[in-house]
Amino acid sequence: MSDSLDCEACSLTPLDLYERLAAQGDKVRLLKTEKASKDETDEAVKLLLALKTDYKKLTGQEYKAGSPPTDVTLVTNNGPAATEEEYDFVDPWTVQTSNAKGVDYDKLIVKFLSMKLESKLSFLVYEFTKQVTNVLLYMALFFRDVHQILDAYENKKSFYLYTGRGPSSEAMHVGHLIPFIFTKWLQDVFDIPLVVQLTDDEKYLWKDITPEEAYKYAIENTKDIIACGFDMSKTFIFSDLDYMGASPGFYRNVVKVQKHVTFNQVKGIFGFTDSDCIGKISFPAIQAAPSFSSSFPQIFNGRKDIPCLIPCAIDQDPYFRMTRDVAPRIGYSKPALLHSTFFPALQGAQTKMSASDPNSSIFLTDTMKQIKTKINKHAFSGGKDTIEDHRKYGGNCDVDVSFMYLTFFLEDDEKLEQIKQDYTSGALLTGELKKILIETLQPLIAAHQERRKQVTEETVKQFMTPRKLAFEF
Amino acid sequence: MSDSLDCEACSLTPLDLYERLAAQGDKVRLLKTEKASKDETDEAVKLLLALKTDYKKLTGQEYKAGSPPTDVTLVTNNGPAATEEEYDFVDPWTVQTSNAKGVDYDKLIVKFLSMKLESKLSFLVYEFTKQVTNVLLYMALFFRDVHQILDAYENKKSFYLYTGRGPSSEAMHVGHLIPFIFTKWLQDVFDIPLVVQLTDDEKYLWKDITPEEAYKYAIENTKDIIACGFDMSKTFIFSDLDYMGASPGFYRNVVKVQKHVTFNQVKGIFGFTDSDCIGKISFPAIQAAPSFSSSFPQIFNGRKDIPCLIPCAIDQDPYFRMTRDVAPRIGYSKPALLHSTFFPALQGAQTKMSASDPNSSIFLTDTMKQIKTKINKHAFSGGKDTIEDHRKYGGNCDVDVSFMYLTFFLEDDEKLEQIKQDYTSGALLTGELKKILIETLQPLIAAHQERRKQVTEETVKQFMTPRKLAFEF
């Protein structure tokens, strides 16, 4: 990225630039906190000043932290660029890339303005948690506004976690587990409440299913989420179809968000058109509302000021950019975000995982034999065509799906690094790499299946009952 | 109206024409039921056949009762026609006319496709209720699909009433009472449950007020509504902000409607633009949902098939045309409607009543002295400039606001007719006419104020608690 953004050439809106500036301001603060080298700090400050100049050029206003530009439209044009050889398309419903290595996150960062969790910043997270693990390094590449969460933590104030799932079918695959494994890790580390939203209303609006079917999927998915091991005394899982009708606090926040977002804005952010139903158009407010603690009066005793940290896949960012734009205008703090990367399909990062294609992923209901067969038969390989060539030239970890899966599920960093070296050198053959993945996934999924069996209807009901959680604020 | 509609020239959409056809079919059925003259019946049948021809021409499909045309957009263009000398503009937020006689209901009928409650049809309502009174004749000029309600009544099946109020301020004027007096009359005659929706969410979305203010207005307005004398054991009054968060049945119906209405449709019906907030855009579904009995499981024991009759001012019709379009597509019956006419401002039918202008109407909080002064000073007169001219030429009841008010509030038809004759002939002077109105309104409002004083917070709470009503279905 050049030091200054050529705003006339680029498609940044005033709000994009404002957010970019806010992020750069955070970065400079962080560099100073961690006493980074003078050169590095100077460079960051230089970019900050350049951005401020651009901002004034674009908006006619001086940049002021905490005051977003007025009368601006939120716009992200993230559609496929037909003229480019490679393209990524990412929105909350579609993740597509033409690149076997997967989505280009560096480009996505620029588009979504998330901040990369570089090693120098993970230092702070280390300070924060005293527990840097590969979970964080591999799963959460980006974050936004974690500063306020750090502040809360430093001042021994609490915060809460919010994540979600769109229950589009009963079948969840291993990729769906990633945000939940990560969220559970955060809950364990910080010992804080968690709310999990099941957007059964969204799935009813988007898909050709009845509300009853969507609700049934929500319940079935809840069992898989519970099986991830969340602490019942600190976790509230809710279906929108149920909870909207069970909490005036939630609906009040939904309406507040709905009042402060125009059709123009959701058109820009989500690509809605005039032919879309009004349910889709207003839905983003329903995903936004759980970011505010007053949506859960039973948990937070009616307090409106408990900060929220949202671990989620990066494709959900458009919802939360909208949320972060609205928050200060309705008197709330912006939620902080930790974005996890996408989980690739077995056939490769440029193909789509689909619940209707059982071979596109490993499902949580697969037998041990199915796991083995699918990986051996369908996992895209970065190896060479013959053993001779593989030994001679080595394999390519960047496009090898088995290796990508291991980066998510193998907890031992050193072992992972060794695998990478061996596969790249040709010492490790594709069949051997696949065997490691099979032996990693099989016990993990077997254990999940065992825990899911233990989840009774009564347990589901308890998790899904609006109630006080075991936490004092 | 000519026998056949020139569809290329007129702005009727396929759906408008479909509804017109359905209404005409109802009319033919009614004429046959009441054994009307052969000529009259033949004429109605002739129009029905002409409409069917038009329908086929416009849609390429044969008209089939109960099957609305597919792929059509709901459009009503009811805006001011700048080239015409006189214009009416009617939507749920604005009623404007350049005509001192008030809105031209005959034109509005064509636009809104409501059916005029002519004397021959009121015969059926008489049969229905055995109680034709001036209330019905003056207040409810139009109806839609009352056929299903007549069917239910004939088969000794029940139905329920649904009306509402937008709580835009604490101050209600006498005009606001009209739909409620009419609704109470219907409840008394039919002995059925009533639900009253207070759209505090709508007022928050449309006006510059907080949700707390809108909710407060809802509570204050509820007191005035209760003071109309509704039977607590059969009446449920609810604020949207509260009830949405208290009933999963209600939200499920809201989402169902939201899935089946596009932005294009609400743009056509309500004139929304891309700059409107997504709350406004999705709100119509919230006004639609109470038309379906499953929105009130506590009242109807979860039954989805109890027919609904909606008495309301005709400007609310756009909401219910949308509702009637959606109903069959989500498996529900269309609500029936009884439209009351607008209540004019003191300054004349072509001016606007406004809560911010205390002289534009008689408010329910006015003192007896204020009522007298306002009528004497501000009620637009149809009399002549001098007593001599008035005696000679007579007054004009069509534009005299005092006379218009009496048509709403004077229960004695014969006396009203006598007043009309005397004022038109010049025998009755303007001052005398105003005195009659003052003497009619003062005791009515004094009694209302007395009843409102009796309404305690506890009574409000009881009316607004979701509960079983004293009725068996």
GROMACS .gro file of C-alpha atoms in nm, chain A residues 200-201 203-209 211-212 215 239-248 251-252 255-267 273-286 304 322 330, chain B residues 200-201 203-209 211-212 215 239-248 251-252 255-267 273-286 304 322 330:
model
  108
  200ASP     CA    1  -3.349  -1.895   1.170
  201ASP     CA    2  -3.548  -1.591   1.054
  203LYS     CA    3  -3.264  -1.861   0.670
  204TYR     CA    4  -3.643  -1.857   0.631
  205LEU     CA    5  -3.616  -1.527   0.442
  206TRP     CA    6  -3.332  -1.638   0.215
  207LYS     CA    7  -3.412  -2.000   0.146
  208ASP     CA    8  -3.708  -2.201   0.025
  209ILE     CA    9  -3.798  -2.340   0.367
  211PRO     CA   10  -4.021  -2.105   0.953
  212GLU     CA   11  -4.081  -2.441   1.121
  215TYR     CA   12  -3.645  -2.337   1.362
  239SER     CA   13  -3.323  -1.861   1.796
  240ASP     CA   14  -3.432  -1.524   1.651
  241LEU     CA   15  -3.783  -1.657   1.587
  242ASP     CA   16  -3.812  -1.732   1.960
  243TYR     CA   17  -3.610  -1.459   2.125
  244MET     CA   18  -3.757  -1.170   1.926
  245GLY     CA   19  -4.089  -1.264   2.084
  246ALA     CA   20  -3.939  -1.306   2.428
  247SER     CA   21  -3.751  -0.982   2.488
  248PRO     CA   22  -3.879  -0.626   2.440
  251TYR     CA   23  -3.679  -0.560   1.962
  252ARG     CA   24  -3.621  -0.204   2.086
  255VAL     CA   25  -3.589  -0.084   1.575
  256LYS     CA   26  -3.321   0.163   1.684
  257VAL     CA   27  -3.077   0.019   1.432
  258GLN     CA   28  -3.349   0.006   1.165
  259LYS     CA   29  -3.416   0.376   1.212
  260HIS     CA   30  -3.051   0.465   1.149
  261VAL     CA   31  -2.980   0.262   0.835
  262THR     CA   32  -3.127   0.350   0.496
  263PHE     CA   33  -3.207   0.128   0.201
  264ASN     CA   34  -2.925   0.304   0.015
  265GLN     CA   35  -2.684   0.185   0.281
  266VAL     CA   36  -2.789  -0.181   0.284
  267LYS     CA   37  -2.792  -0.170  -0.094
  273THR     CA   38  -3.204  -0.474  -0.496
  274ASP     CA   39  -3.556  -0.336  -0.531
  275SER     CA   40  -3.680  -0.689  -0.597
  276ASP     CA   41  -3.561  -0.817  -0.261
  277CYS     CA   42  -3.823  -0.874   0.005
  278ILE     CA   43  -3.850  -0.622   0.287
  279GLY     CA   44  -3.756  -0.895   0.534
  280LYS     CA   45  -3.409  -0.931   0.382
  281ILE     CA   46  -3.372  -0.554   0.365
  282SER     CA   47  -3.438  -0.505   0.736
  283PHE     CA   48  -3.267  -0.823   0.858
  284PRO     CA   49  -2.918  -0.673   0.909
  285ALA     CA   50  -3.055  -0.487   1.212
  286ILE     CA   51  -3.141  -0.820   1.372
  304LYS     CA   52  -2.616  -0.080   2.831
  322MET     CA   53  -2.292  -0.141   0.954
  330ILE     CA   54  -2.783   0.532   1.904
  673ASP     CA   55  -4.531   0.321   1.883
  674ASP     CA   56  -4.251   0.163   1.677
  676LYS     CA   57  -4.404   0.672   1.537
  677TYR     CA   58  -4.046   0.629   1.662
  678LEU     CA   59  -3.938   0.547   1.305
  679TRP     CA   60  -4.126   0.836   1.143
  680LYS     CA   61  -4.092   1.115   1.395
  681ASP     CA   62  -3.815   1.285   1.585
  682ILE     CA   63  -3.892   1.117   1.916
  684PRO     CA   64  -3.877   0.499   2.174
  685GLU     CA   65  -3.950   0.596   2.534
  688TYR     CA   66  -4.419   0.431   2.428
  712SER     CA   67  -4.793  -0.144   2.209
  713ASP     CA   68  -4.578  -0.288   1.927
  714LEU     CA   69  -4.261  -0.215   2.125
  715ASP     CA   70  -4.394  -0.435   2.404
  716TYR     CA   71  -4.593  -0.702   2.225
  717MET     CA   72  -4.330  -0.781   1.960
  718GLY     CA   73  -4.109  -0.889   2.250
  719ALA     CA   74  -4.387  -1.081   2.420
  720SER     CA   75  -4.522  -1.310   2.148
  721PRO     CA   76  -4.325  -1.538   1.915
  724TYR     CA   77  -4.304  -1.205   1.513
  725ARG     CA   78  -4.342  -1.524   1.307
  728VAL     CA   79  -4.149  -1.232   0.912
  729LYS     CA   80  -4.389  -1.429   0.693
  730VAL     CA   81  -4.536  -1.107   0.555
  731GLN     CA   82  -4.188  -0.957   0.518
  732LYS     CA   83  -4.078  -1.252   0.305
  733HIS     CA   84  -4.368  -1.201   0.064
  734VAL     CA   85  -4.346  -0.826   0.000
  735THR     CA   86  -4.064  -0.668  -0.202
  736PHE     CA   87  -3.917  -0.321  -0.182
  737ASN     CA   88  -4.067  -0.258  -0.526
  738GLN     CA   89  -4.411  -0.326  -0.381
  739VAL     CA   90  -4.382  -0.099  -0.076
  740LYS     CA   91  -4.230   0.165  -0.303
  746THR     CA   92  -3.753   0.583  -0.152
  747ASP     CA   93  -3.396   0.453  -0.132
  748SER     CA   94  -3.323   0.716   0.132
  749ASP     CA   95  -3.585   0.583   0.371
  750CYS     CA   96  -3.463   0.385   0.667
  751ILE     CA   97  -3.504   0.006   0.659
  752GLY     CA   98  -3.735   0.031   0.960
  753LYS     CA   99  -3.994   0.225   0.762
  754ILE     CA  100  -3.954  -0.009   0.468
  755SER     CA  101  -4.030  -0.320   0.672
  756PHE     CA  102  -4.289  -0.162   0.903
  757PRO     CA  103  -4.598  -0.238   0.689
  758ALA     CA  104  -4.559  -0.605   0.783
  759ILE     CA  105  -4.605  -0.511   1.148
  777LYS     CA  106  -5.518  -1.964   1.252
  795MET     CA  107  -5.088  -0.519   0.086
  803ILE     CA  108  -4.895  -1.742   0.345
   0.00000   0.00000   0.00000
